[in-house]
Amino acid sequence: MKVVVQRVKESSVTIDGSVYGQIQKGFMVLVGFCQDDTKEIVDKIVDKMLGLRVFEDENGKMNLSLQDVYGSILSISQFTLYADCKKGRRPSFIHAAKPEYAIPLYDYFNEKIKEHGIELQTGVFGADMKVSLINDGPVTIILDSQEICK
């Protein structure tokens, strides 16, 4: 599982010309799954993500979590996080989980976020989405289950 976490002032996703999801202060996250991912891995990644202390405290230090600042999350499914670019110029997506496996994990990921009381907006799995954001900092963190869950 790979998650790209971007601290944002605002973010939105548009599908077919209409805004589908929109947040203010919080995280815009791109989420990708591989065939080896499990609910246990999702649990660990969600806990790590929600605990990241990347928001500034009263002293200007990155010391507060998303929950501390009452932030929101815009969650976007992103199979291209598993692009394999080792050979040639056209990426292979052989390591990305197939939709029948990834969709339930993506739904579970989003439910775990909601269980923590976080306001959540999403895109639509597999849709042609236009994502916009104002990256705050910029702060961008990559969470990879191969590094975190070993």
C-alpha positions as semicolon CSV with decimal commas, in nm:
position;residue;x (nm);y (nm);z (nm)
1;M;0,000;0,000;0,000
2;K;0,124;0,345;-0,088
3;V;-0,023;0,672;0,031
4;V;0,091;1,016;-0,077
5;V;-0,016;1,260;0,196
6;Q;-0,023;1,628;0,106
7;R;-0,096;1,892;0,368
8;V;-0,341;2,131;0,203
9;K;-0,516;2,459;0,267
10;E;-0,792;2,330;0,037
11;S;-0,848;2,054;-0,215
12;S;-1,125;1,931;-0,442
13;V;-1,202;1,660;-0,695
14;T;-1,416;1,720;-1,001
15;I;-1,584;1,442;-1,200
16;D;-1,766;1,510;-1,527
17;G;-1,740;1,885;-1,470
18;S;-1,897;1,884;-1,122
19;V;-1,725;1,911;-0,785
20;Y;-1,765;1,571;-0,621
21;G;-1,561;1,621;-0,302
22;Q;-1,404;1,925;-0,140
23;I;-1,218;2,002;0,183
24;Q;-1,048;2,292;0,351
25;K;-0,748;2,246;0,585
26;G;-0,628;1,890;0,603
27;F;-0,482;1,613;0,388
28;M;-0,535;1,530;0,024
29;V;-0,428;1,168;-0,002
30;L;-0,357;0,953;-0,305
31;V;-0,404;0,585;-0,217
32;G;-0,279;0,282;-0,410
33;F;-0,294;-0,090;-0,332
34;C;-0,107;-0,400;-0,441
35;Q;-0,220;-0,764;-0,427
36;D;-0,031;-0,826;-0,100
37;D;-0,221;-0,561;0,097
38;T;-0,454;-0,658;0,380
39;K;-0,689;-0,488;0,625
40;E;-0,413;-0,513;0,888
41;I;-0,182;-0,313;0,663
42;V;-0,455;-0,055;0,603
43;D;-0,503;-0,023;0,981
44;K;-0,132;0,048;1,034
45;I;-0,113;0,302;0,752
46;V;-0,427;0,487;0,869
47;D;-0,291;0,506;1,224
48;K;0,044;0,633;1,097
49;M;-0,120;0,890;0,868
50;L;-0,358;1,026;1,130
51;G;-0,075;1,050;1,381
52;L;0,162;1,246;1,157
53;R;0,258;1,566;1,336
54;V;0,288;1,794;1,034
55;F;0,072;2,092;1,133
56;E;0,227;2,390;1,305
57;D;0,173;2,461;1,673
58;E;0,165;2,808;1,835
59;N;0,547;2,823;1,806
60;G;0,552;2,750;1,434
61;K;0,685;2,395;1,483
62;M;0,535;2,098;1,300
63;N;0,401;1,937;1,615
64;L;0,025;1,885;1,564
65;S;-0,166;1,601;1,399
66;L;-0,465;1,622;1,167
67;Q;-0,693;1,543;1,461
68;D;-0,532;1,819;1,672
69;V;-0,623;2,081;1,409
70;Y;-0,967;1,932;1,327
71;G;-0,858;1,880;0,966
72;S;-1,034;1,689;0,690
73;I;-0,924;1,435;0,431
74;L;-0,988;1,414;0,058
75;S;-0,914;1,051;-0,037
76;I;-0,839;0,969;-0,401
77;S;-0,777;0,617;-0,534
78;Q;-0,459;0,609;-0,742
79;F;-0,344;0,279;-0,893
80;T;-0,065;0,461;-1,079
81;L;0,130;0,479;-0,752
82;Y;0,233;0,124;-0,842
83;A;0,376;0,217;-1,182
84;D;0,683;0,012;-1,267
85;C;0,914;0,223;-1,484
86;K;1,221;-0,002;-1,482
87;K;1,195;-0,103;-1,847
88;G;1,113;0,113;-2,144
89;R;0,916;0,435;-2,133
90;R;0,565;0,306;-2,083
91;P;0,490;0,223;-1,718
92;S;0,365;-0,120;-1,626
93;F;0,093;-0,148;-1,364
94;I;0,131;-0,521;-1,306
95;H;0,194;-0,465;-0,933
96;A;-0,123;-0,262;-0,878
97;A;-0,413;-0,453;-0,724
98;K;-0,699;-0,539;-0,959
99;P;-1,019;-0,342;-0,893
100;E;-1,203;-0,639;-0,741
101;Y;-0,931;-0,655;-0,474
102;A;-0,851;-0,283;-0,442
103;I;-1,206;-0,144;-0,415
104;P;-1,289;-0,325;-0,089
105;L;-0,955;-0,213;0,059
106;Y;-1,014;0,146;-0,052
107;D;-1,361;0,137;0,105
108;Y;-1,212;-0,008;0,424
109;F;-0,940;0,262;0,427
110;N;-1,207;0,532;0,408
111;E;-1,422;0,369;0,676
112;K;-1,124;0,351;0,914
113;I;-1,068;0,725;0,867
114;K;-1,434;0,797;0,945
115;E;-1,415;0,576;1,256
116;H;-1,159;0,825;1,393
117;G;-1,412;1,106;1,356
118;I;-1,234;1,271;1,062
119;E;-1,444;1,455;0,802
120;L;-1,387;1,261;0,481
121;Q;-1,453;1,336;0,116
122;T;-1,361;1,099;-0,167
123;G;-1,337;1,065;-0,538
124;V;-1,482;0,770;-0,730
125;F;-1,267;0,460;-0,780
126;G;-1,170;0,430;-1,146
127;A;-1,331;0,758;-1,253
128;D;-1,158;1,024;-1,462
129;M;-1,096;1,274;-1,183
130;K;-0,955;1,626;-1,188
131;V;-0,791;1,696;-0,853
132;S;-0,693;2,045;-0,743
133;L;-0,521;2,155;-0,428
134;I;-0,334;2,431;-0,257
135;N;-0,042;2,247;-0,101
136;D;0,041;2,402;0,237
137;G;0,415;2,434;0,292
138;P;0,446;2,240;0,071
139;V;0,438;1,932;0,292
140;T;0,421;1,597;0,112
141;I;0,483;1,264;0,287
142;I;0,491;0,921;0,124
143;L;0,378;0,626;0,335
144;D;0,477;0,287;0,194
145;S;0,365;-0,032;0,367
146;Q;0,688;-0,200;0,250
147;E;0,876;0,036;0,483
148;I;0,623;0,088;0,763
149;C;0,477;-0,260;0,811
150;K;0,795;-0,468;0,800
